[in-house]
Amino acid sequence: MSALDAQLLAAHAAGDTAALVRLYGKAAEHADDMQAKAFFLTHAHVFALEMNHPDTGKLRQELIDAGREAPLDPARAPYR
């Protein structure tokens, strides 16, 4: 098990959402392929959404840039 894996498990066990955002983001940066990168980015983004983390928009944009998320269409917004 890598040090990053151990840190992720510890953050999950502690319920440390801020650490999970940071650690999944770090895992995405070091991922060997796009599938793994998208997996880790998605997790970082979900945890960022849960706590309204300042990196939420950046993480979403990374998913959009990777073709894993679509930009919002203002014409289809549910609230106007």
CSV table of C-alpha atoms in Angstrom, one decimal:
chain,number,residue,atom,x,y,z
A,1,MET,CA,0.0,0.0,0.0
A,2,SER,CA,1.3,3.4,-0.9
A,3,ALA,CA,1.6,6.3,1.5
A,4,LEU,CA,-1.2,8.1,-0.4
A,5,ASP,CA,-3.5,5.0,-0.1
A,6,ALA,CA,-2.9,5.0,3.6
A,7,GLN,CA,-3.6,8.7,3.9
A,8,LEU,CA,-6.9,8.3,1.9
A,9,LEU,CA,-8.0,5.4,4.2
A,10,ALA,CA,-7.2,7.4,7.3
A,11,ALA,CA,-9.1,10.5,6.0
A,12,HIS,CA,-12.1,8.3,5.2
A,13,ALA,CA,-11.9,6.7,8.7
A,14,ALA,CA,-11.7,10.2,10.3
A,15,GLY,CA,-14.4,11.7,8.1
A,16,ASP,CA,-12.0,14.4,7.1
A,17,THR,CA,-13.7,15.8,4.0
A,18,ALA,CA,-11.1,18.6,3.4
A,19,ALA,CA,-8.3,16.0,3.4
A,20,LEU,CA,-10.2,13.8,1.0
A,21,VAL,CA,-10.6,16.7,-1.5
A,22,ARG,CA,-6.8,17.3,-1.2
A,23,LEU,CA,-5.8,13.7,-1.3
A,24,TYR,CA,-8.0,12.7,-4.2
A,25,GLY,CA,-6.8,15.7,-6.1
A,26,LYS,CA,-3.2,14.7,-5.4
A,27,ALA,CA,-4.0,11.1,-6.6
A,28,ALA,CA,-5.5,12.5,-9.8
A,29,GLU,CA,-2.3,14.5,-10.5
A,30,HIS,CA,-0.2,11.4,-10.1
A,31,ALA,CA,-2.5,9.0,-12.0
A,32,ASP,CA,-1.0,6.9,-14.7
A,33,ASP,CA,-3.9,7.0,-17.2
A,34,MET,CA,-7.0,9.1,-17.9
A,35,GLN,CA,-9.5,6.5,-16.4
A,36,ALA,CA,-7.7,6.7,-13.1
A,37,LYS,CA,-7.3,10.4,-13.2
A,38,ALA,CA,-11.1,10.8,-13.9
A,39,PHE,CA,-11.9,8.5,-11.1
A,40,PHE,CA,-9.9,10.4,-8.6
A,41,LEU,CA,-11.0,13.8,-9.9
A,42,THR,CA,-14.7,12.8,-9.6
A,43,HIS,CA,-14.1,11.7,-6.0
A,44,ALA,CA,-12.3,15.0,-5.2
A,45,HIS,CA,-15.2,16.9,-6.8
A,46,VAL,CA,-17.9,15.1,-4.9
A,47,PHE,CA,-16.2,15.7,-1.6
A,48,ALA,CA,-15.6,19.3,-2.5
A,49,LEU,CA,-19.3,19.7,-3.3
A,50,GLU,CA,-20.2,18.3,0.1
A,51,MET,CA,-18.3,21.0,1.9
A,52,ASN,CA,-18.5,23.9,-0.6
A,53,HIS,CA,-14.7,23.7,-0.9
A,54,PRO,CA,-13.0,26.6,-2.6
A,55,ASP,CA,-11.6,24.2,-5.3
A,56,THR,CA,-15.0,22.9,-6.4
A,57,GLY,CA,-15.1,25.0,-9.5
A,58,LYS,CA,-11.5,24.1,-10.5
A,59,LEU,CA,-12.1,20.4,-10.0
A,60,ARG,CA,-15.3,20.6,-12.1
A,61,GLN,CA,-13.4,22.5,-14.9
A,62,GLU,CA,-10.8,19.8,-14.9
A,63,LEU,CA,-13.5,17.2,-15.4
A,64,ILE,CA,-15.0,19.3,-18.2
A,65,ASP,CA,-11.5,19.7,-19.8
A,66,ALA,CA,-11.0,15.9,-19.6
A,67,GLY,CA,-14.4,15.3,-21.3
A,68,ARG,CA,-15.9,13.7,-18.2
A,69,GLU,CA,-18.4,16.5,-17.5
A,70,ALA,CA,-20.4,18.9,-19.7
A,71,PRO,CA,-20.5,22.6,-19.2
A,72,LEU,CA,-23.9,23.9,-18.0
A,73,ASP,CA,-26.2,25.2,-20.7
A,74,PRO,CA,-27.7,28.5,-19.3
A,75,ALA,CA,-30.8,28.0,-21.6
A,76,ARG,CA,-31.6,24.7,-19.8
A,77,ALA,CA,-31.0,26.0,-16.3
A,78,PRO,CA,-33.9,24.9,-14.0
A,79,TYR,CA,-34.1,28.2,-12.3
A,80,ARG,CA,-34.2,31.6,-14.0
